[in-house]
């Protein structure tokens, strides 16, 4: 049964019952219990299939890149809502009072991961400056090793971007996080609306790469010899493009949205093959 059901759920059960029906009577007696379990499993599966909500698209039809990205962003919005509710119930600490709070203070002190502090209460260590007309958050002392932080579609001054940049600076890196959207950004209210696709299509590589080049020039002027990058969602797609241009020594991608490439008319696999750095 393991071999058959590994094919896929109820399809495996149908095949199993068919095999049992073709088994000699003497062998079937030994398999009555297994047959009963398989039949019950199949009936439960059919009931579950018939009782689930209507499909948003025909079976076998893959979701578009925009649908996948929109779904991911909706998940982020729901998580942010749950987090805000939890912090409200816990008096703003992100946890409830009492025993849970005590255990939290013992195993996970607030100083352990500063970047996880409530964004609304976080005091950034760096400052926002202009680099050849591009606004950027800069933190850390100039170094031969620099980090280029590329934010998600909600903007460089949203979420925990500042805290993450500061934490990297604390490790000795010179960190620059530019506003590649030049003041524009998505909001949670935009999710599920045409605004998402319009925003994505507005910022093609030929729009934001000239801005990125100004950041590279700034880093070189500050003595940076190696540049690594960390990106979030949209920022990961941007990192793949920058690595394909040979601009980065390495890249870190958090919840990447590489399907943006197909929205632009490109090929995701072809983009990954052009990456020149780990």
PDB file of C-alpha atoms in Angstrom:
ATOM      1  CA  UNK A   1       0.000   0.000   0.000  1.00  0.00           C
ATOM      2  CA  UNK A   2       2.894   2.360   0.704  1.00  0.00           C
ATOM      3  CA  UNK A   3       4.143   2.001  -2.851  1.00  0.00           C
ATOM      4  CA  UNK A   4       0.716   2.569  -4.390  1.00  0.00           C
ATOM      5  CA  UNK A   5      -0.461   5.466  -2.225  1.00  0.00           C
ATOM      6  CA  UNK A   6       2.825   7.268  -2.776  1.00  0.00           C
ATOM      7  CA  UNK A   7       1.454   7.985  -6.248  1.00  0.00           C
ATOM      8  CA  UNK A   8      -1.127  10.367  -4.799  1.00  0.00           C
ATOM      9  CA  UNK A   9      -3.910  10.109  -2.207  1.00  0.00           C
ATOM     10  CA  UNK A  10      -7.189   8.684  -3.438  1.00  0.00           C
ATOM     11  CA  UNK A  11      -5.673   7.568  -6.758  1.00  0.00           C
ATOM     12  CA  UNK A  12      -3.543   5.114  -4.791  1.00  0.00           C
ATOM     13  CA  UNK A  13      -6.566   3.835  -2.867  1.00  0.00           C
ATOM     14  CA  UNK A  14      -8.516   3.186  -6.071  1.00  0.00           C
ATOM     15  CA  UNK A  15      -5.597   1.200  -7.459  1.00  0.00           C
ATOM     16  CA  UNK A  16      -5.278  -0.708  -4.186  1.00  0.00           C
ATOM     17  CA  UNK A  17      -8.932  -1.776  -4.194  1.00  0.00           C
ATOM     18  CA  UNK A  18      -8.604  -2.831  -7.835  1.00  0.00           C
ATOM     19  CA  UNK A  19      -5.599  -4.999  -6.944  1.00  0.00           C
ATOM     20  CA  UNK A  20      -7.501  -6.546  -4.043  1.00  0.00           C
ATOM     21  CA  UNK A  21     -10.439  -7.362  -6.316  1.00  0.00           C
ATOM     22  CA  UNK A  22      -8.102  -9.283  -8.625  1.00  0.00           C
ATOM     23  CA  UNK A  23      -6.405 -11.197  -5.787  1.00  0.00           C
ATOM     24  CA  UNK A  24      -7.202 -14.935  -5.424  1.00  0.00           C
ATOM     25  CA  UNK A  25      -9.875 -15.730  -2.819  1.00  0.00           C
ATOM     26  CA  UNK A  26      -7.436 -17.544  -0.503  1.00  0.00           C
ATOM     27  CA  UNK A  27      -5.210 -14.446  -0.363  1.00  0.00           C
ATOM     28  CA  UNK A  28      -8.098 -12.041  -0.086  1.00  0.00           C
ATOM     29  CA  UNK A  29      -9.166 -13.513   3.255  1.00  0.00           C
ATOM     30  CA  UNK A  30      -5.868 -12.387   4.695  1.00  0.00           C
ATOM     31  CA  UNK A  31      -6.395  -8.892   3.354  1.00  0.00           C
ATOM     32  CA  UNK A  32      -9.990  -8.197   4.417  1.00  0.00           C
ATOM     33  CA  UNK A  33      -9.003  -5.773   7.143  1.00  0.00           C
ATOM     34  CA  UNK A  34      -6.605  -3.899   4.859  1.00  0.00           C
ATOM     35  CA  UNK A  35      -9.289  -3.703   2.198  1.00  0.00           C
ATOM     36  CA  UNK A  36     -11.775  -2.276   4.703  1.00  0.00           C
ATOM     37  CA  UNK A  37      -9.306   0.391   5.811  1.00  0.00           C
ATOM     38  CA  UNK A  38      -8.554   1.326   2.190  1.00  0.00           C
ATOM     39  CA  UNK A  39     -12.232   1.609   1.352  1.00  0.00           C
ATOM     40  CA  UNK A  40     -12.918   3.816   4.375  1.00  0.00           C
ATOM     41  CA  UNK A  41      -9.917   5.969   3.464  1.00  0.00           C
ATOM     42  CA  UNK A  42     -11.213   6.364  -0.069  1.00  0.00           C
ATOM     43  CA  UNK A  43     -14.742   7.274   1.050  1.00  0.00           C
ATOM     44  CA  UNK A  44     -13.401   9.865   3.486  1.00  0.00           C
ATOM     45  CA  UNK A  45     -11.228  11.315   0.727  1.00  0.00           C
ATOM     46  CA  UNK A  46     -14.176  11.580  -1.672  1.00  0.00           C
ATOM     47  CA  UNK A  47     -16.302  13.210   1.027  1.00  0.00           C
ATOM     48  CA  UNK A  48     -13.528  15.724   1.729  1.00  0.00           C
ATOM     49  CA  UNK A  49     -13.144  16.508  -1.975  1.00  0.00           C
ATOM     50  CA  UNK A  50     -16.894  17.075  -2.446  1.00  0.00           C
ATOM     51  CA  UNK A  51     -17.236  19.208   0.690  1.00  0.00           C
ATOM     52  CA  UNK A  52     -14.312  21.560   0.052  1.00  0.00           C
ATOM     53  CA  UNK A  53     -14.833  25.070  -1.390  1.00  0.00           C
ATOM     54  CA  UNK A  54     -14.989  25.465  -5.190  1.00  0.00           C
ATOM     55  CA  UNK A  55     -11.626  25.652  -6.907  1.00  0.00           C
ATOM     56  CA  UNK A  56     -10.500  29.069  -8.048  1.00  0.00           C
ATOM     57  CA  UNK A  57      -9.177  27.504 -11.272  1.00  0.00           C
ATOM     58  CA  UNK A  58      -9.600  24.194 -13.143  1.00  0.00           C
ATOM     59  CA  UNK A  59      -7.659  21.191 -11.861  1.00  0.00           C
ATOM     60  CA  UNK A  60      -4.216  20.896 -13.402  1.00  0.00           C
ATOM     61  CA  UNK A  61      -3.914  24.614 -14.172  1.00  0.00           C
ATOM     62  CA  UNK A  62      -0.956  26.226 -12.396  1.00  0.00           C
ATOM     63  CA  UNK A  63      -1.408  29.629 -10.724  1.00  0.00           C
ATOM     64  CA  UNK A  64       0.123  32.632 -12.407  1.00  0.00           C
ATOM     65  CA  UNK A  65       3.192  34.344 -10.976  1.00  0.00           C
ATOM     66  CA  UNK A  66       1.033  37.274  -9.870  1.00  0.00           C
ATOM     67  CA  UNK A  67      -1.347  34.944  -8.016  1.00  0.00           C
ATOM     68  CA  UNK A  68       1.522  33.206  -6.239  1.00  0.00           C
ATOM     69  CA  UNK A  69       3.117  36.509  -5.210  1.00  0.00           C
ATOM     70  CA  UNK A  70      -0.221  37.926  -4.108  1.00  0.00           C
ATOM     71  CA  UNK A  71      -0.895  34.828  -2.020  1.00  0.00           C
ATOM     72  CA  UNK A  72       2.528  35.142  -0.358  1.00  0.00           C
ATOM     73  CA  UNK A  73       1.956  38.796   0.478  1.00  0.00           C
ATOM     74  CA  UNK A  74      -1.486  38.016   1.898  1.00  0.00           C
ATOM     75  CA  UNK A  75       0.150  35.448   4.179  1.00  0.00           C
ATOM     76  CA  UNK A  76       2.572  38.144   5.354  1.00  0.00           C
ATOM     77  CA  UNK A  77      -0.352  40.493   6.047  1.00  0.00           C
ATOM     78  CA  UNK A  78      -2.173  37.853   8.084  1.00  0.00           C
ATOM     79  CA  UNK A  79       1.001  37.125  10.048  1.00  0.00           C
ATOM     80  CA  UNK A  80       1.470  40.823  10.810  1.00  0.00           C
ATOM     81  CA  UNK A  81      -2.142  41.032  12.017  1.00  0.00           C
ATOM     82  CA  UNK A  82      -1.700  38.022  14.300  1.00  0.00           C
ATOM     83  CA  UNK A  83       1.584  39.445  15.616  1.00  0.00           C
ATOM     84  CA  UNK A  84      -0.035  42.796  16.396  1.00  0.00           C
ATOM     85  CA  UNK A  85      -2.883  41.057  18.214  1.00  0.00           C
ATOM     86  CA  UNK A  86      -0.456  38.923  20.236  1.00  0.00           C
ATOM     87  CA  UNK A  87       1.581  41.978  21.221  1.00  0.00           C
ATOM     88  CA  UNK A  88      -1.611  43.772  22.223  1.00  0.00           C
ATOM     89  CA  UNK A  89      -2.700  40.886  24.428  1.00  0.00           C
ATOM     90  CA  UNK A  90       0.769  40.621  25.950  1.00  0.00           C
ATOM     91  CA  UNK A  91       1.011  44.317  26.788  1.00  0.00           C
ATOM     92  CA  UNK A  92       3.208  45.096  23.792  1.00  0.00           C
ATOM     93  CA  UNK A  93       5.886  42.546  24.629  1.00  0.00           C
ATOM     94  CA  UNK A  94       4.824  39.990  22.022  1.00  0.00           C
ATOM     95  CA  UNK A  95       4.136  37.380  24.763  1.00  0.00           C
ATOM     96  CA  UNK A  96       1.610  36.895  27.543  1.00  0.00           C
ATOM     97  CA  UNK A  97       2.381  37.696  31.163  1.00  0.00           C
ATOM     98  CA  UNK A  98       3.074  35.031  33.779  1.00  0.00           C
ATOM     99  CA  UNK A  99       4.922  31.756  33.301  1.00  0.00           C
ATOM    100  CA  UNK A 100       5.304  32.226  29.536  1.00  0.00           C
ATOM    101  CA  UNK A 101       6.924  35.609  30.094  1.00  0.00           C
ATOM    102  CA  UNK A 102       9.292  34.153  32.678  1.00  0.00           C
ATOM    103  CA  UNK A 103      10.368  31.316  30.385  1.00  0.00           C
ATOM    104  CA  UNK A 104      10.848  33.783  27.537  1.00  0.00           C
ATOM    105  CA  UNK A 105      13.164  35.974  29.644  1.00  0.00           C
ATOM    106  CA  UNK A 106      15.293  32.963  30.563  1.00  0.00           C
ATOM    107  CA  UNK A 107      15.788  31.312  27.159  1.00  0.00           C
ATOM    108  CA  UNK A 108      15.307  34.266  24.801  1.00  0.00           C
ATOM    109  CA  UNK A 109      16.312  37.574  26.420  1.00  0.00           C
ATOM    110  CA  UNK A 110      15.301  40.698  24.520  1.00  0.00           C
ATOM    111  CA  UNK A 111      18.957  41.451  23.789  1.00  0.00           C
ATOM    112  CA  UNK A 112      19.533  38.134  22.009  1.00  0.00           C
ATOM    113  CA  UNK A 113      18.136  39.200  18.636  1.00  0.00           C
ATOM    114  CA  UNK A 114      17.746  43.002  18.640  1.00  0.00           C
ATOM    115  CA  UNK A 115      16.425  42.943  15.080  1.00  0.00           C
ATOM    116  CA  UNK A 116      13.256  41.223  16.326  1.00  0.00           C
ATOM    117  CA  UNK A 117      12.220  44.107  18.545  1.00  0.00           C
ATOM    118  CA  UNK A 118       8.805  45.615  17.814  1.00  0.00           C
ATOM    119  CA  UNK A 119       9.450  47.818  14.724  1.00  0.00           C
ATOM    120  CA  UNK A 120       7.249  50.607  16.096  1.00  0.00           C
ATOM    121  CA  UNK A 121       9.522  50.877  19.150  1.00  0.00           C
ATOM    122  CA  UNK A 122      12.849  50.254  17.472  1.00  0.00           C
ATOM    123  CA  UNK A 123      15.369  53.093  17.470  1.00  0.00           C
ATOM    124  CA  UNK A 124      17.563  52.829  14.403  1.00  0.00           C
ATOM    125  CA  UNK A 125      21.297  53.316  14.798  1.00  0.00           C
ATOM    126  CA  UNK A 126      22.062  54.614  11.314  1.00  0.00           C
ATOM    127  CA  UNK A 127      20.807  57.532   9.302  1.00  0.00           C
ATOM    128  CA  UNK A 128      19.074  58.197   6.015  1.00  0.00           C
ATOM    129  CA  UNK A 129      21.181  60.071   3.495  1.00  0.00           C
ATOM    130  CA  UNK A 130      21.163  60.728  -0.228  1.00  0.00           C
ATOM    131  CA  UNK A 131      23.666  59.016  -2.497  1.00  0.00           C
ATOM    132  CA  UNK A 132      23.669  60.702  -5.872  1.00  0.00           C
ATOM    133  CA  UNK A 133      19.977  61.473  -5.460  1.00  0.00           C
ATOM    134  CA  UNK A 134      19.074  58.040  -4.077  1.00  0.00           C
ATOM    135  CA  UNK A 135      17.766  57.919  -0.516  1.00  0.00           C
ATOM    136  CA  UNK A 136      19.471  55.206   1.511  1.00  0.00           C
ATOM    137  CA  UNK A 137      19.746  54.006   5.075  1.00  0.00           C
ATOM    138  CA  UNK A 138      23.428  53.866   6.039  1.00  0.00           C
ATOM    139  CA  UNK A 139      24.842  52.266   9.159  1.00  0.00           C
ATOM    140  CA  UNK A 140      28.262  51.027  10.247  1.00  0.00           C
ATOM    141  CA  UNK A 141      31.789  52.193   9.676  1.00  0.00           C
ATOM    142  CA  UNK A 142      33.294  52.060   6.151  1.00  0.00           C
ATOM    143  CA  UNK A 143      34.949  48.700   5.644  1.00  0.00           C
ATOM    144  CA  UNK A 144      36.398  46.503   2.920  1.00  0.00           C
ATOM    145  CA  UNK A 145      33.334  44.300   3.415  1.00  0.00           C
ATOM    146  CA  UNK A 146      29.947  45.857   2.707  1.00  0.00           C
ATOM    147  CA  UNK A 147      26.361  44.649   2.648  1.00  0.00           C
ATOM    148  CA  UNK A 148      23.753  45.882   0.186  1.00  0.00           C
ATOM    149  CA  UNK A 149      20.278  45.384   1.721  1.00  0.00           C
ATOM    150  CA  UNK A 150      17.374  45.227  -0.747  1.00  0.00           C
ATOM    151  CA  UNK A 151      13.929  45.621   0.796  1.00  0.00           C
ATOM    152  CA  UNK A 152      10.614  44.063  -0.160  1.00  0.00           C
ATOM    153  CA  UNK A 153       7.789  45.889  -1.935  1.00  0.00           C
ATOM    154  CA  UNK A 154       6.656  47.517   1.320  1.00  0.00           C
ATOM    155  CA  UNK A 155       9.729  49.736   1.311  1.00  0.00           C
ATOM    156  CA  UNK A 156      13.053  50.017   3.065  1.00  0.00           C
ATOM    157  CA  UNK A 157      11.563  51.828   6.059  1.00  0.00           C
ATOM    158  CA  UNK A 158       8.929  49.169   6.772  1.00  0.00           C
ATOM    159  CA  UNK A 159       8.950  46.122   9.025  1.00  0.00           C
ATOM    160  CA  UNK A 160      12.277  45.171  10.602  1.00  0.00           C
ATOM    161  CA  UNK A 161      14.576  46.308   7.792  1.00  0.00           C
ATOM    162  CA  UNK A 162      16.336  48.888   9.987  1.00  0.00           C
ATOM    163  CA  UNK A 163      16.925  46.384  12.788  1.00  0.00           C
ATOM    164  CA  UNK A 164      18.390  43.805  10.413  1.00  0.00           C
ATOM    165  CA  UNK A 165      20.689  46.393   8.831  1.00  0.00           C
ATOM    166  CA  UNK A 166      21.847  47.504  12.272  1.00  0.00           C
ATOM    167  CA  UNK A 167      22.564  43.941  13.335  1.00  0.00           C
ATOM    168  CA  UNK A 168      24.747  43.420  10.256  1.00  0.00           C
ATOM    169  CA  UNK A 169      26.590  46.648  11.042  1.00  0.00           C
ATOM    170  CA  UNK A 170      27.211  45.393  14.574  1.00  0.00           C
ATOM    171  CA  UNK A 171      29.086  42.474  12.985  1.00  0.00           C
ATOM    172  CA  UNK A 172      31.530  44.913  11.388  1.00  0.00           C
ATOM    173  CA  UNK A 173      29.976  45.487   7.958  1.00  0.00           C
ATOM    174  CA  UNK A 174      29.301  48.779   6.241  1.00  0.00           C
ATOM    175  CA  UNK A 175      25.606  48.532   5.376  1.00  0.00           C
ATOM    176  CA  UNK A 176      23.643  50.497   2.798  1.00  0.00           C
ATOM    177  CA  UNK A 177      19.931  49.969   2.168  1.00  0.00           C
ATOM    178  CA  UNK A 178      18.653  52.170  -0.672  1.00  0.00           C
ATOM    179  CA  UNK A 179      15.103  53.102  -1.598  1.00  0.00           C
ATOM    180  CA  UNK A 180      15.051  51.548  -5.061  1.00  0.00           C
ATOM    181  CA  UNK A 181      11.359  52.440  -5.417  1.00  0.00           C
ATOM    182  CA  UNK A 182      12.117  56.173  -5.071  1.00  0.00           C
ATOM    183  CA  UNK A 183       9.373  56.858  -2.562  1.00  0.00           C
ATOM    184  CA  UNK A 184       6.787  54.506  -4.022  1.00  0.00           C
ATOM    185  CA  UNK A 185       5.766  51.332  -2.165  1.00  0.00           C
ATOM    186  CA  UNK A 186       3.043  48.760  -1.640  1.00  0.00           C
ATOM    187  CA  UNK A 187       0.734  48.686   1.383  1.00  0.00           C
ATOM    188  CA  UNK A 188      -1.188  45.780   2.878  1.00  0.00           C
ATOM    189  CA  UNK A 189      -4.367  47.418   1.582  1.00  0.00           C
ATOM    190  CA  UNK A 190      -3.033  46.981  -1.974  1.00  0.00           C
ATOM    191  CA  UNK A 191      -2.944  43.186  -1.679  1.00  0.00           C
ATOM    192  CA  UNK A 192      -5.488  41.439  -3.853  1.00  0.00           C
ATOM    193  CA  UNK A 193      -5.881  44.492  -6.098  1.00  0.00           C
ATOM    194  CA  UNK A 194      -4.520  45.334  -9.578  1.00  0.00           C
ATOM    195  CA  UNK A 195      -2.072  47.639  -7.809  1.00  0.00           C
ATOM    196  CA  UNK A 196       0.228  44.685  -7.092  1.00  0.00           C
ATOM    197  CA  UNK A 197       0.829  43.796 -10.733  1.00  0.00           C
ATOM    198  CA  UNK A 198       1.107  47.451 -11.706  1.00  0.00           C
ATOM    199  CA  UNK A 199       3.718  48.060  -9.019  1.00  0.00           C
ATOM    200  CA  UNK A 200       5.800  45.031  -9.993  1.00  0.00           C
ATOM    201  CA  UNK A 201       5.769  45.927 -13.686  1.00  0.00           C
ATOM    202  CA  UNK A 202       6.727  49.522 -12.907  1.00  0.00           C
ATOM    203  CA  UNK A 203      10.098  48.501 -11.509  1.00  0.00           C
ATOM    204  CA  UNK A 204      11.832  46.525 -14.218  1.00  0.00           C
ATOM    205  CA  UNK A 205      15.622  46.067 -14.016  1.00  0.00           C
ATOM    206  CA  UNK A 206      16.297  48.975 -16.354  1.00  0.00           C
ATOM    207  CA  UNK A 207      14.515  51.245 -13.856  1.00  0.00           C
ATOM    208  CA  UNK A 208      16.242  50.316 -10.587  1.00  0.00           C
ATOM    209  CA  UNK A 209      19.650  49.044 -11.752  1.00  0.00           C
ATOM    210  CA  UNK A 210      20.968  52.564 -12.528  1.00  0.00           C
ATOM    211  CA  UNK A 211      20.125  53.427  -8.911  1.00  0.00           C
ATOM    212  CA  UNK A 212      21.928  50.302  -7.691  1.00  0.00           C
ATOM    213  CA  UNK A 213      24.998  51.313  -9.712  1.00  0.00           C
ATOM    214  CA  UNK A 214      25.157  54.562  -7.736  1.00  0.00           C
ATOM    215  CA  UNK A 215      25.232  52.493  -4.538  1.00  0.00           C
ATOM    216  CA  UNK A 216      28.099  50.353  -5.852  1.00  0.00           C
ATOM    217  CA  UNK A 217      30.060  53.513  -6.707  1.00  0.00           C
ATOM    218  CA  UNK A 218      29.455  54.839  -3.201  1.00  0.00           C
ATOM    219  CA  UNK A 219      30.611  51.578  -1.609  1.00  0.00           C
ATOM    220  CA  UNK A 220      33.759  51.523  -3.732  1.00  0.00           C
ATOM    221  CA  UNK A 221      34.517  55.108  -2.715  1.00  0.00           C
ATOM    222  CA  UNK A 222      34.224  54.019   0.923  1.00  0.00           C
ATOM    223  CA  UNK A 223      36.824  51.304   0.391  1.00  0.00           C
ATOM    224  CA  UNK A 224      34.567  48.285  -0.034  1.00  0.00           C
ATOM    225  CA  UNK A 225      36.351  45.449  -1.824  1.00  0.00           C
ATOM    226  CA  UNK A 226      33.657  42.813  -1.447  1.00  0.00           C
ATOM    227  CA  UNK A 227      29.925  43.414  -1.529  1.00  0.00           C
ATOM    228  CA  UNK A 228      27.388  40.924  -0.272  1.00  0.00           C
ATOM    229  CA  UNK A 229      23.633  41.383  -0.412  1.00  0.00           C
ATOM    230  CA  UNK A 230      20.604  40.308   1.542  1.00  0.00           C
ATOM    231  CA  UNK A 231      17.166  40.653   0.015  1.00  0.00           C
ATOM    232  CA  UNK A 232      13.576  40.131   1.040  1.00  0.00           C
ATOM    233  CA  UNK A 233      10.865  38.876  -1.338  1.00  0.00           C
ATOM    234  CA  UNK A 234      11.144  41.293  -4.309  1.00  0.00           C
ATOM    235  CA  UNK A 235      14.667  42.078  -3.155  1.00  0.00           C
ATOM    236  CA  UNK A 236      15.721  38.463  -3.750  1.00  0.00           C
ATOM    237  CA  UNK A 237      14.714  38.680  -7.397  1.00  0.00           C
ATOM    238  CA  UNK A 238      16.803  41.854  -7.598  1.00  0.00           C
ATOM    239  CA  UNK A 239      19.770  40.024  -6.043  1.00  0.00           C
ATOM    240  CA  UNK A 240      19.627  37.334  -8.713  1.00  0.00           C
ATOM    241  CA  UNK A 241      19.815  40.029 -11.370  1.00  0.00           C
ATOM    242  CA  UNK A 242      22.706  41.781  -9.651  1.00  0.00           C
ATOM    243  CA  UNK A 243      24.587  38.518  -9.254  1.00  0.00           C
ATOM    244  CA  UNK A 244      24.079  37.795 -12.949  1.00  0.00           C
ATOM    245  CA  UNK A 245      25.749  41.164 -13.615  1.00  0.00           C
ATOM    246  CA  UNK A 246      28.723  40.113 -11.493  1.00  0.00           C
ATOM    247  CA  UNK A 247      28.138  42.834  -8.927  1.00  0.00           C
ATOM    248  CA  UNK A 248      28.035  40.682  -5.789  1.00  0.00           C
ATOM    249  CA  UNK A 249      30.410  38.376  -3.933  1.00  0.00           C
ATOM    250  CA  UNK A 250      27.483  36.547  -2.337  1.00  0.00           C
ATOM    251  CA  UNK A 251      23.772  36.853  -1.725  1.00  0.00           C
ATOM    252  CA  UNK A 252      21.260  35.826   0.942  1.00  0.00           C
ATOM    253  CA  UNK A 253      17.606  35.475  -0.034  1.00  0.00           C
ATOM    254  CA  UNK A 254      14.712  35.537   2.428  1.00  0.00           C
ATOM    255  CA  UNK A 255      11.386  34.211   1.054  1.00  0.00           C
ATOM    256  CA  UNK A 256      12.365  34.923  -2.589  1.00  0.00           C
ATOM    257  CA  UNK A 257       9.783  35.848  -5.211  1.00  0.00           C
ATOM    258  CA  UNK A 258      11.629  34.727  -8.319  1.00  0.00           C
ATOM    259  CA  UNK A 259       8.404  34.274 -10.272  1.00  0.00           C
ATOM    260  CA  UNK A 260       8.529  38.010 -10.805  1.00  0.00           C
ATOM    261  CA  UNK A 261      10.897  37.136 -13.634  1.00  0.00           C
ATOM    262  CA  UNK A 262       8.123  35.337 -15.516  1.00  0.00           C
ATOM    263  CA  UNK A 263       5.824  38.311 -14.948  1.00  0.00           C
ATOM    264  CA  UNK A 264       8.443  40.380 -16.763  1.00  0.00           C
ATOM    265  CA  UNK A 265       8.378  37.969 -19.678  1.00  0.00           C
ATOM    266  CA  UNK A 266      11.622  36.254 -18.678  1.00  0.00           C
ATOM    267  CA  UNK A 267      12.495  32.720 -17.642  1.00  0.00           C
ATOM    268  CA  UNK A 268      13.172  31.946 -13.970  1.00  0.00           C
ATOM    269  CA  UNK A 269      15.422  28.974 -14.685  1.00  0.00           C
ATOM    270  CA  UNK A 270      17.464  30.966 -17.188  1.00  0.00           C
ATOM    271  CA  UNK A 271      17.918  33.720 -14.581  1.00  0.00           C
ATOM    272  CA  UNK A 272      19.170  31.254 -11.953  1.00  0.00           C
ATOM    273  CA  UNK A 273      21.691  29.825 -14.416  1.00  0.00           C
ATOM    274  CA  UNK A 274      23.219  33.291 -14.863  1.00  0.00           C
ATOM    275  CA  UNK A 275      23.975  33.710 -11.145  1.00  0.00           C
ATOM    276  CA  UNK A 276      27.717  34.173 -10.634  1.00  0.00           C
ATOM    277  CA  UNK A 277      28.008  34.065  -6.835  1.00  0.00           C
ATOM    278  CA  UNK A 278      26.880  31.799  -4.000  1.00  0.00           C
TER     279      UNK A 278
END
